[in-house]
Amino acid sequence: MSLPPIQYLAPQSTGELTTMLADHGEDARILAGGTDLINMMAEKIVAPKILVDINGVEALSAIDYVPGKGLTIGAGVKLEALEKSQVVKEKYYSLHQAASEIGSPQVRAMGTVGGNCCNASPCADTPPPMVTFGGTVSIIGPGGQREMALEDFIQGNRKTDLAADEFMASVFLPEPWENSVSRFSAMGLRKAQEIDIVSVAVNAAVDPKDGIVKNLHISLGAVAPIPMRAKKAEALLVGQKPTQDLIAKAAESCGQECSPIDDLRGSAAYRRHIVKVLAGRTLNEVLSIKA
Amino acid sequence: MKQLIQLNVNGLVYDVAVRPEDLLLDVLRNELALIGTKKGCGQGDCGTCTVLIDGKRALSCITLAIACQGKAIETIEGVEENGRLDDIQESFLDKGAVQCGFCTPGMIMSTKALLDENPDPTRDEIKRGLSGNLCRCTGYIKILDAVEESAKRRTASAGSQKGE
């Protein structure tokens, strides 16, 4: 397979990157790992004239945790680095799980968190956990820097809030809730080199004194155009002591709230069923773990 | 229009004319005559094109050659040293882990990356480490055996180098 002719640019700073995107706008696309982009170009799904390679912009590849405040993950951070990060494993475990199961070791060595978010495939693995942690994205453009919730940033299939002259600089995950426990589960055809049929991310905080769910975020992947929050399911459990009955009702609600499609990996009906099963299992797991 | 770039492959610096859209796999095979790295699916799914760039795994069929300037690229040709096969290659031969041989270069590069990170992997860790490399011939068992053997040989080699 071969690519159509392009121009290649390699900025070495966020300043240079901003200028290049401002200069070229719609003609340019950012190249990070290329694991999605290069294939899309080969299949003529997208046809940028210019590729702007961000791998030389060191400022984008930092993972920076400030205790009590939260974790900033640069857009250029490789999925492999996320997988190996001790702080992510300790404090944002569902994100560790999600990053660890993307693609293959090769894909994780090349692919980036920024790419996983900005490519905005409905099946992307890292957005659902990051949504459950209340992640926000930092966006840089000619006008300066702006921030928005990751949940609002990803807007549809392959669609984000980025203008043609903007780039995602980082995602910020606030310090987790006290007593937070998080888990991610996904269903795919194989154990590796596959795209999720369904994924579920759960982040919950149960008060150890009275056993009541203080906080709960559920995000579902691959069953809607975006990494959606299952808010009705959350409302069933927040403020309650989790029981098998309530968990089952919440799982049922997840099945109803999502809007899966039929595609080559599975039917909508199958996905709805699997969402219920995975949500039930993941909620059970999270709500029975002592933080 | 082609640009003259320098690519460091297996420790040698090559001057090569590339178009910006040329993929590393094609440049390695067609411009540098390093045909050990194979093209399987051409879309990053089968792992047969796996090389190491600055020690990290890369799928050369979806990597731009021009993006590899200033980096150290390792291909299967660089694994042997002065005509002597390395521990991984010896193990693959020993255990009968090569049938048609098409997946073998990619398997060996992935094995090298795995053992460099984790010198004593469990069988499950080996499976995970090679999960990006497909084989249509062997059923994988002998490949996994070969990786276990490689780990033992490497540890033994490292030990004997220290004069133990």
Tab-separated table of C-alpha atoms in Angstrom:
chain	number	residue	atom	x	y	z
A	1	MET	CA	0.000	0.000	0.000
A	2	SER	CA	1.259	3.484	-0.748
A	3	LEU	CA	0.345	7.023	0.169
A	4	PRO	CA	-0.480	9.962	-2.093
A	5	PRO	CA	2.133	12.750	-2.269
A	6	ILE	CA	2.448	14.861	0.870
A	7	GLN	CA	4.620	17.519	2.412
A	8	TYR	CA	6.231	16.569	5.747
A	9	LEU	CA	6.872	19.053	8.531
A	10	ALA	CA	8.520	18.321	11.884
A	11	PRO	CA	8.097	21.094	14.465
A	12	GLN	CA	10.373	20.977	17.503
A	13	SER	CA	8.234	23.125	19.827
A	14	THR	CA	4.583	23.884	20.549
A	15	GLY	CA	5.218	27.374	19.152
A	16	GLU	CA	6.390	26.000	15.817
A	17	LEU	CA	3.482	23.557	15.811
A	18	THR	CA	0.971	26.356	16.403
A	19	THR	CA	2.457	28.419	13.568
A	20	MET	CA	2.447	25.503	11.139
A	21	LEU	CA	-1.184	24.660	11.835
A	22	ALA	CA	-2.167	28.323	11.563
A	23	ASP	CA	-0.357	28.564	8.220
A	24	HIS	CA	-1.795	25.404	6.701
A	25	GLY	CA	-5.151	24.858	8.420
A	26	GLU	CA	-7.381	22.449	6.547
A	27	ASP	CA	-4.543	21.161	4.333
A	28	ALA	CA	-2.641	19.736	7.292
A	29	ARG	CA	-3.146	16.906	9.753
A	30	ILE	CA	-1.131	16.031	12.815
A	31	LEU	CA	0.961	12.859	12.656
A	32	ALA	CA	1.592	11.270	16.049
A	33	GLY	CA	1.816	7.456	16.001
A	34	GLY	CA	0.130	7.204	12.621
A	35	THR	CA	-1.515	3.891	13.458
A	36	ASP	CA	-4.925	5.248	12.427
A	37	LEU	CA	-3.939	8.145	10.165
A	38	ILE	CA	-1.575	6.353	7.779
A	39	ASN	CA	-4.176	3.654	7.109
A	40	MET	CA	-6.921	6.232	6.569
A	41	MET	CA	-4.684	8.007	4.067
A	42	ALA	CA	-3.876	4.758	2.249
A	43	GLU	CA	-7.597	4.001	2.025
A	44	LYS	CA	-8.260	7.576	0.853
A	45	ILE	CA	-10.641	8.220	3.748
A	46	VAL	CA	-8.674	11.409	4.449
A	47	ALA	CA	-6.290	13.204	2.107
A	48	PRO	CA	-4.165	15.794	3.911
A	49	LYS	CA	-1.577	17.515	1.738
A	50	ILE	CA	0.670	18.185	4.716
A	51	LEU	CA	1.584	16.029	7.706
A	52	VAL	CA	2.847	17.789	10.821
A	53	ASP	CA	4.847	15.296	12.895
A	54	ILE	CA	4.544	16.093	16.618
A	55	ASN	CA	6.946	13.427	17.837
A	56	GLY	CA	9.723	16.018	18.080
A	57	VAL	CA	7.705	18.295	20.370
A	58	GLU	CA	9.014	17.132	23.733
A	59	ALA	CA	6.614	19.295	25.724
A	60	LEU	CA	3.774	17.035	24.559
A	61	SER	CA	5.213	13.805	25.911
A	62	ALA	CA	5.183	14.424	29.651
A	63	ILE	CA	3.173	12.520	32.284
A	64	ASP	CA	3.038	14.844	35.268
A	65	TYR	CA	1.304	14.002	38.554
A	66	VAL	CA	0.827	16.603	41.261
A	67	PRO	CA	-0.473	14.962	44.468
A	68	GLY	CA	-3.767	16.457	45.529
A	69	LYS	CA	-4.231	18.171	42.193
A	70	GLY	CA	-4.155	15.519	39.457
A	71	LEU	CA	-2.445	14.031	36.436
A	72	THR	CA	-1.540	15.812	33.199
A	73	ILE	CA	-0.920	13.500	30.244
A	74	GLY	CA	0.669	15.094	27.185
A	75	ALA	CA	-1.064	14.371	23.881
A	76	GLY	CA	2.152	12.843	22.555
A	77	VAL	CA	2.447	10.308	25.383
A	78	LYS	CA	2.739	6.826	23.887
A	79	LEU	CA	0.110	4.307	24.983
A	80	GLU	CA	2.983	2.073	26.074
A	81	ALA	CA	4.162	4.798	28.481
A	82	LEU	CA	0.642	5.080	29.865
A	83	GLU	CA	0.555	1.296	30.288
A	84	LYS	CA	3.836	1.326	32.222
A	85	SER	CA	3.155	4.433	34.317
A	86	GLN	CA	3.147	3.617	38.017
A	87	VAL	CA	0.986	6.589	38.968
A	88	VAL	CA	-1.654	5.650	36.395
A	89	LYS	CA	-1.677	2.063	37.698
A	90	GLU	CA	-2.016	3.232	41.301
A	91	LYS	CA	-4.492	6.075	40.965
A	92	TYR	CA	-6.325	5.658	37.639
A	93	TYR	CA	-6.375	1.889	37.296
A	94	SER	CA	-9.126	1.641	34.662
A	95	LEU	CA	-6.996	3.822	32.372
A	96	HIS	CA	-4.055	1.455	32.906
A	97	GLN	CA	-6.301	-1.443	31.936
A	98	ALA	CA	-7.621	0.328	28.835
A	99	ALA	CA	-4.196	1.466	27.597
A	100	SER	CA	-2.764	-2.034	28.172
A	101	GLU	CA	-5.160	-3.737	25.836
A	102	ILE	CA	-5.062	-1.481	22.789
A	103	GLY	CA	-3.915	-3.177	19.595
A	104	SER	CA	-0.579	-4.837	20.093
A	105	PRO	CA	2.783	-4.045	21.706
A	106	GLN	CA	3.833	-2.439	18.420
A	107	VAL	CA	0.701	-0.278	18.217
A	108	ARG	CA	1.107	0.758	21.868
A	109	ALA	CA	4.727	1.736	21.185
A	110	MET	CA	3.652	4.003	18.331
A	111	GLY	CA	0.158	5.227	19.225
A	112	THR	CA	-0.509	8.176	21.517
A	113	VAL	CA	-3.174	9.302	23.984
A	114	GLY	CA	-3.775	12.414	21.858
A	115	GLY	CA	-4.279	10.286	18.792
A	116	ASN	CA	-6.635	7.944	20.638
A	117	CYS	CA	-8.782	10.966	21.647
A	118	CYS	CA	-8.532	13.133	18.539
A	119	ASN	CA	-9.073	10.300	16.061
A	120	ALA	CA	-12.332	9.994	18.016
A	121	SER	CA	-13.252	6.501	16.963
A	122	PRO	CA	-16.358	5.511	18.917
A	123	CYS	CA	-14.454	2.323	19.835
A	124	ALA	CA	-11.417	4.103	21.287
A	125	ASP	CA	-10.310	2.615	24.606
A	126	THR	CA	-8.778	5.453	26.613
A	127	PRO	CA	-11.663	7.988	26.429
A	128	PRO	CA	-14.221	6.028	28.497
A	129	PRO	CA	-11.958	5.703	31.586
A	130	MET	CA	-10.767	9.297	31.215
A	131	VAL	CA	-14.379	10.491	30.989
A	132	THR	CA	-15.173	8.679	34.253
A	133	PHE	CA	-12.305	10.557	35.928
A	134	GLY	CA	-13.736	13.895	34.764
A	135	GLY	CA	-10.915	14.443	32.290
A	136	THR	CA	-10.441	17.828	30.643
A	137	VAL	CA	-8.451	18.558	27.494
A	138	SER	CA	-6.158	21.495	26.923
A	139	ILE	CA	-6.341	22.865	23.392
A	140	ILE	CA	-3.840	25.268	21.832
A	141	GLY	CA	-4.430	27.434	18.775
A	142	PRO	CA	-3.432	30.790	17.354
A	143	GLY	CA	-5.798	32.463	19.807
A	144	GLY	CA	-4.126	30.865	22.806
A	145	GLN	CA	-5.090	28.025	25.127
A	146	ARG	CA	-8.539	26.788	26.080
A	147	GLU	CA	-9.910	23.914	28.145
A	148	MET	CA	-12.991	21.770	27.922
A	149	ALA	CA	-14.358	18.516	29.329
A	150	LEU	CA	-13.202	15.448	27.380
A	151	GLU	CA	-16.840	14.383	27.372
A	152	ASP	CA	-17.705	17.506	25.370
A	153	PHE	CA	-14.503	17.489	23.287
A	154	ILE	CA	-15.315	14.206	21.558
A	155	GLN	CA	-18.472	14.987	19.620
A	156	GLY	CA	-19.125	12.149	17.218
A	157	ASN	CA	-17.585	9.535	14.965
A	158	ARG	CA	-14.148	10.964	14.086
A	159	LYS	CA	-15.307	14.397	15.223
A	160	THR	CA	-13.821	16.596	17.967
A	161	ASP	CA	-14.081	20.268	18.890
A	162	LEU	CA	-10.701	21.032	17.310
A	163	ALA	CA	-10.619	23.757	14.684
A	164	ALA	CA	-8.272	23.183	11.735
A	165	ASP	CA	-5.590	25.380	13.295
A	166	GLU	CA	-5.761	23.893	16.799
A	167	PHE	CA	-4.168	20.884	18.489
A	168	MET	CA	-4.814	18.984	21.695
A	169	ALA	CA	-1.882	19.595	24.019
A	170	SER	CA	-2.805	17.399	26.978
A	171	VAL	CA	-5.539	15.777	28.993
A	172	PHE	CA	-5.874	16.472	32.718
A	173	LEU	CA	-7.365	13.973	35.165
A	174	PRO	CA	-8.205	15.547	38.540
A	175	GLU	CA	-7.141	13.810	41.753
A	176	PRO	CA	-9.486	10.836	42.125
A	177	TRP	CA	-12.312	10.904	44.669
A	178	GLU	CA	-11.515	9.678	48.139
A	179	ASN	CA	-12.031	5.883	48.216
A	180	SER	CA	-12.213	5.786	44.412
A	181	VAL	CA	-12.040	2.375	42.742
A	182	SER	CA	-12.026	2.114	38.946
A	183	ARG	CA	-12.192	-0.720	36.433
A	184	PHE	CA	-12.386	-1.079	32.660
A	185	SER	CA	-13.749	-4.080	30.747
A	186	ALA	CA	-14.050	-4.693	27.051
A	187	MET	CA	-15.354	-7.367	24.762
A	188	GLY	CA	-13.633	-8.120	21.488
A	189	LEU	CA	-13.238	-10.983	19.062
A	190	ARG	CA	-9.661	-11.700	20.167
A	191	LYS	CA	-7.381	-10.955	23.078
A	192	ALA	CA	-5.194	-8.651	20.997
A	193	GLN	CA	-5.145	-6.831	17.671
A	194	GLU	CA	-8.849	-6.169	17.806
A	195	ILE	CA	-11.293	-3.315	18.060
A	196	ASP	CA	-13.715	-3.416	20.976
A	197	ILE	CA	-17.260	-4.517	20.317
A	198	VAL	CA	-18.260	-2.971	23.651
A	199	SER	CA	-16.335	-1.379	26.496
A	200	VAL	CA	-17.362	-0.236	29.975
A	201	ALA	CA	-15.466	2.036	32.377
A	202	VAL	CA	-16.623	2.444	35.972
A	203	ASN	CA	-15.260	4.851	38.579
A	204	ALA	CA	-16.912	4.685	42.014
A	205	ALA	CA	-16.360	5.944	45.534
A	206	VAL	CA	-18.136	4.086	48.339
A	207	ASP	CA	-18.087	5.547	51.852
A	208	PRO	CA	-16.365	2.921	54.025
A	209	LYS	CA	-18.356	4.003	57.085
A	210	ASP	CA	-21.896	3.537	55.800
A	211	GLY	CA	-21.348	1.591	52.549
A	212	ILE	CA	-23.209	4.197	50.495
A	213	VAL	CA	-22.124	5.061	46.944
A	214	LYS	CA	-20.928	8.649	47.208
A	215	ASN	CA	-19.851	9.090	43.592
A	216	LEU	CA	-20.223	7.009	40.464
A	217	HIS	CA	-19.350	7.590	36.832
A	218	ILE	CA	-20.040	5.008	34.134
A	219	SER	CA	-18.808	5.502	30.575
A	220	LEU	CA	-19.686	3.160	27.734
A	221	GLY	CA	-17.522	2.739	24.630
A	222	ALA	CA	-18.330	1.468	21.138
A	223	VAL	CA	-22.084	1.641	21.728
A	224	ALA	CA	-22.669	5.293	20.794
A	225	PRO	CA	-20.884	7.814	18.567
A	226	ILE	CA	-19.081	9.116	21.673
A	227	PRO	CA	-17.777	7.711	25.004
A	228	MET	CA	-21.137	8.303	26.627
A	229	ARG	CA	-21.958	8.580	30.310
A	230	ALA	CA	-24.748	6.258	31.465
A	231	LYS	CA	-26.288	8.906	33.697
A	232	LYS	CA	-29.581	7.142	34.462
A	233	ALA	CA	-27.641	4.054	35.543
A	234	GLU	CA	-25.420	6.222	37.746
A	235	ALA	CA	-28.463	7.881	39.359
A	236	LEU	CA	-29.858	4.471	40.369
A	237	LEU	CA	-26.817	3.774	42.543
A	238	VAL	CA	-25.578	7.133	43.817
A	239	GLY	CA	-26.701	7.725	47.394
A	240	GLN	CA	-27.640	4.055	47.800
A	241	LYS	CA	-26.067	0.980	49.300
A	242	PRO	CA	-25.255	-1.218	46.308
A	243	THR	CA	-27.345	-4.393	46.152
A	244	GLN	CA	-27.420	-7.102	43.473
A	245	ASP	CA	-30.855	-5.859	42.472
A	246	LEU	CA	-29.757	-2.240	42.091
A	247	ILE	CA	-26.637	-3.251	40.153
A	248	ALA	CA	-28.757	-5.359	37.816
A	249	LYS	CA	-31.131	-2.425	37.292
A	250	ALA	CA	-28.176	-0.120	36.565
A	251	ALA	CA	-26.757	-2.625	34.087
A	252	GLU	CA	-30.175	-2.873	32.406
A	253	SER	CA	-30.257	0.912	32.193
A	254	CYS	CA	-26.835	0.966	30.504
A	255	GLY	CA	-28.290	-1.329	27.859
A	256	GLN	CA	-31.184	1.028	27.306
A	257	GLU	CA	-29.267	4.308	27.374
A	258	CYS	CA	-26.761	3.389	24.687
A	259	SER	CA	-27.306	3.596	20.955
A	260	PRO	CA	-25.234	0.858	19.306
A	261	ILE	CA	-25.185	0.167	15.606
A	262	ASP	CA	-24.952	-2.937	13.464
A	263	ASP	CA	-21.491	-3.238	11.961
A	264	LEU	CA	-19.053	-5.905	10.892
A	265	ARG	CA	-17.986	-6.598	14.477
A	266	GLY	CA	-21.466	-7.127	15.913
A	267	SER	CA	-25.136	-6.308	15.763
A	268	ALA	CA	-26.784	-3.560	17.778
A	269	ALA	CA	-28.854	-6.149	19.638
A	270	TYR	CA	-25.755	-8.151	20.574
A	271	ARG	CA	-23.996	-5.025	21.768
A	272	ARG	CA	-26.935	-4.015	23.939
A	273	HIS	CA	-26.855	-7.429	25.566
A	274	ILE	CA	-23.099	-7.373	26.093
A	275	VAL	CA	-23.232	-3.855	27.580
A	276	LYS	CA	-25.636	-5.169	30.222
A	277	VAL	CA	-23.404	-8.127	31.007
A	278	LEU	CA	-20.170	-6.102	31.131
A	279	ALA	CA	-21.732	-3.235	33.081
A	280	GLY	CA	-23.160	-5.671	35.614
A	281	ARG	CA	-19.846	-7.470	36.030
A	282	THR	CA	-17.783	-4.270	36.238
A	283	LEU	CA	-20.142	-2.599	38.697
A	284	ASN	CA	-20.077	-5.711	40.837
A	285	GLU	CA	-16.314	-5.780	40.773
A	286	VAL	CA	-15.877	-2.095	41.567
A	287	LEU	CA	-18.519	-1.911	44.278
A	288	SER	CA	-17.218	-4.937	46.144
A	289	ILE	CA	-13.592	-3.760	46.294
A	290	LYS	CA	-12.476	-1.988	49.447
A	291	ALA	CA	-10.619	1.172	48.364
B	1	MET	CA	9.967	15.486	-5.237
B	2	LYS	CA	12.541	13.348	-3.468
B	3	GLN	CA	14.615	14.601	-0.559
B	4	LEU	CA	18.031	13.336	0.451
B	5	ILE	CA	17.896	12.074	4.021
B	6	GLN	CA	20.159	10.036	6.271
B	7	LEU	CA	18.918	6.853	7.849
B	8	ASN	CA	20.860	5.004	10.518
B	9	VAL	CA	20.122	1.303	9.997
B	10	ASN	CA	21.914	-1.351	12.037
B	11	GLY	CA	24.626	1.142	12.899
B	12	LEU	CA	25.352	2.208	9.319
B	13	VAL	CA	24.336	5.649	8.067
B	14	TYR	CA	22.790	5.566	4.611
B	15	ASP	CA	22.170	8.562	2.353
B	16	VAL	CA	18.904	7.863	0.602
B	17	ALA	CA	16.539	9.854	-1.617
B	18	VAL	CA	12.957	9.523	-0.440
B	19	ARG	CA	9.601	11.088	-1.128
B	20	PRO	CA	7.962	12.381	2.064
B	21	GLU	CA	5.164	9.809	1.644
B	22	ASP	CA	7.503	6.817	1.295
B	23	LEU	CA	7.030	4.183	3.992
B	24	LEU	CA	10.041	2.927	5.929
B	25	LEU	CA	9.378	-0.695	4.922
B	26	ASP	CA	9.532	0.165	1.223
B	27	VAL	CA	12.689	2.248	1.643
B	28	LEU	CA	14.407	-0.539	3.608
B	29	ARG	CA	13.520	-3.153	1.005
B	30	ASN	CA	13.643	-1.218	-2.253
B	31	GLU	CA	16.279	1.464	-1.657
B	32	LEU	CA	18.577	-0.217	0.855
B	33	ALA	CA	18.115	-3.809	-0.335
B	34	LEU	CA	17.424	-4.898	3.245
B	35	ILE	CA	14.798	-7.435	2.319
B	36	GLY	CA	14.812	-9.290	5.629
B	37	THR	CA	11.907	-7.139	6.853
B	38	LYS	CA	8.753	-8.469	5.209
B	39	LYS	CA	5.513	-6.903	4.006
B	40	GLY	CA	2.469	-8.917	5.075
B	41	CYS	CA	-0.744	-6.958	5.429
B	42	GLY	CA	0.732	-3.537	4.678
B	43	GLN	CA	-1.552	-1.956	7.276
B	44	GLY	CA	0.021	-2.591	10.666
B	45	ASP	CA	-2.050	-5.616	11.663
B	46	CYS	CA	0.211	-8.663	11.156
B	47	GLY	CA	3.495	-7.503	12.686
B	48	THR	CA	5.681	-9.061	10.009
B	49	CYS	CA	7.225	-5.654	9.237
B	50	THR	CA	8.276	-5.076	12.850
B	51	VAL	CA	11.574	-3.240	13.317
B	52	LEU	CA	13.055	-1.444	16.323
B	53	ILE	CA	13.480	2.323	16.269
B	54	ASP	CA	15.555	3.666	19.170
B	55	GLY	CA	14.916	0.318	20.827
B	56	LYS	CA	11.123	0.616	20.556
B	57	ARG	CA	8.904	-1.580	18.416
B	58	ALA	CA	7.637	0.002	15.194
B	59	LEU	CA	5.476	-1.209	12.314
B	60	SER	CA	7.608	-0.154	9.367
B	61	CYS	CA	4.748	-0.529	6.871
B	62	ILE	CA	2.902	2.405	8.453
B	63	THR	CA	5.933	4.477	9.437
B	64	LEU	CA	7.181	7.278	7.198
B	65	ALA	CA	10.866	6.882	6.313
B	66	ILE	CA	11.347	10.642	6.507
B	67	ALA	CA	10.164	10.584	10.117
B	68	CYS	CA	13.042	8.271	11.067
B	69	GLN	CA	15.910	10.711	10.563
B	70	GLY	CA	18.194	10.953	13.560
B	71	LYS	CA	16.944	7.652	14.977
B	72	ALA	CA	18.628	4.256	15.306
B	73	ILE	CA	16.748	1.684	13.225
B	74	GLU	CA	17.386	-2.034	13.843
B	75	THR	CA	16.245	-4.668	11.369
B	76	ILE	CA	16.671	-8.461	11.314
B	77	GLU	CA	19.894	-8.014	9.351
B	78	GLY	CA	21.424	-6.293	12.342
B	79	VAL	CA	20.654	-9.044	14.821
B	80	GLU	CA	23.562	-11.303	13.915
B	81	GLU	CA	26.994	-10.093	14.884
B	82	ASN	CA	29.965	-10.674	12.549
B	83	GLY	CA	28.255	-13.652	10.976
B	84	ARG	CA	27.380	-15.191	14.325
B	85	LEU	CA	23.668	-15.733	14.982
B	86	ASP	CA	22.457	-14.278	18.237
B	87	ASP	CA	20.789	-16.194	21.067
B	88	ILE	CA	17.269	-15.547	19.781
B	89	GLN	CA	18.073	-16.725	16.269
B	90	GLU	CA	19.819	-19.863	17.569
B	91	SER	CA	16.823	-20.643	19.758
B	92	PHE	CA	14.344	-20.251	16.901
B	93	LEU	CA	16.400	-22.727	14.837
B	94	ASP	CA	16.910	-25.068	17.777
B	95	LYS	CA	13.235	-25.302	18.618
B	96	GLY	CA	11.980	-25.638	15.040
B	97	ALA	CA	10.133	-22.338	15.317
B	98	VAL	CA	10.634	-21.493	11.629
B	99	GLN	CA	8.437	-23.056	8.948
B	100	CYS	CA	7.929	-20.808	5.944
B	101	GLY	CA	9.977	-18.121	7.695
B	102	PHE	CA	7.861	-15.181	6.631
B	103	CYS	CA	6.833	-14.131	10.139
B	104	THR	CA	10.247	-14.928	11.578
B	105	PRO	CA	12.053	-11.587	11.203
B	106	GLY	CA	9.146	-9.756	12.851
B	107	MET	CA	8.899	-12.409	15.559
B	108	ILE	CA	12.607	-12.087	16.312
B	109	MET	CA	12.505	-8.275	16.479
B	110	SER	CA	9.503	-8.452	18.828
B	111	THR	CA	11.292	-11.096	20.895
B	112	LYS	CA	14.348	-8.854	21.134
B	113	ALA	CA	12.211	-5.937	22.331
B	114	LEU	CA	10.433	-8.188	24.835
B	115	LEU	CA	13.606	-9.684	26.321
B	116	ASP	CA	15.348	-6.298	26.445
B	117	GLU	CA	12.457	-5.067	28.628
B	118	ASN	CA	11.780	-8.281	30.516
B	119	PRO	CA	14.703	-10.758	30.556
B	120	ASP	CA	12.739	-13.514	32.295
B	121	PRO	CA	9.174	-13.480	31.004
B	122	THR	CA	6.489	-16.011	31.921
B	123	ARG	CA	4.805	-17.916	29.111
B	124	ASP	CA	1.810	-15.572	29.395
B	125	GLU	CA	4.079	-12.539	29.186
B	126	ILE	CA	5.688	-14.040	26.090
B	127	LYS	CA	2.279	-14.548	24.481
B	128	ARG	CA	1.408	-10.954	25.268
B	129	GLY	CA	4.766	-9.705	24.033
B	130	LEU	CA	4.309	-11.448	20.691
B	131	SER	CA	0.587	-10.681	20.417
B	132	GLY	CA	1.295	-8.258	17.588
B	133	ASN	CA	2.912	-10.904	15.384
B	134	LEU	CA	0.834	-13.382	13.395
B	135	CYS	CA	2.058	-16.769	12.180
B	136	ARG	CA	0.077	-18.888	9.732
B	137	CYS	CA	2.271	-21.976	9.853
B	138	THR	CA	3.469	-23.023	13.261
B	139	GLY	CA	0.525	-22.688	15.618
B	140	TYR	CA	2.871	-20.581	17.797
B	141	ILE	CA	3.867	-23.334	20.275
B	142	LYS	CA	7.430	-23.703	19.027
B	143	ILE	CA	7.810	-19.963	18.724
B	144	LEU	CA	6.858	-19.577	22.391
B	145	ASP	CA	9.282	-22.392	23.264
B	146	ALA	CA	11.986	-20.586	21.277
B	147	VAL	CA	11.412	-17.359	23.187
B	148	GLU	CA	11.686	-19.221	26.510
B	149	GLU	CA	14.896	-20.785	25.265
B	150	SER	CA	16.160	-17.366	24.094
B	151	ALA	CA	15.637	-15.945	27.556
B	152	LYS	CA	17.650	-18.785	29.108
B	153	ARG	CA	20.456	-18.476	26.556
B	154	ARG	CA	20.653	-14.719	26.977
B	155	THR	CA	20.867	-14.998	30.737
B	156	ALA	CA	23.574	-17.636	30.368
B	157	SER	CA	25.492	-15.496	27.830
B	158	ALA	CA	25.279	-12.478	30.083
B	159	GLY	CA	26.529	-14.612	32.962
B	160	SER	CA	29.502	-15.957	31.018
B	161	GLN	CA	30.393	-12.449	29.839
B	162	LYS	CA	30.786	-11.472	33.469
B	163	GLY	CA	33.230	-14.339	33.836
B	164	GLU	CA	30.997	-16.415	36.074
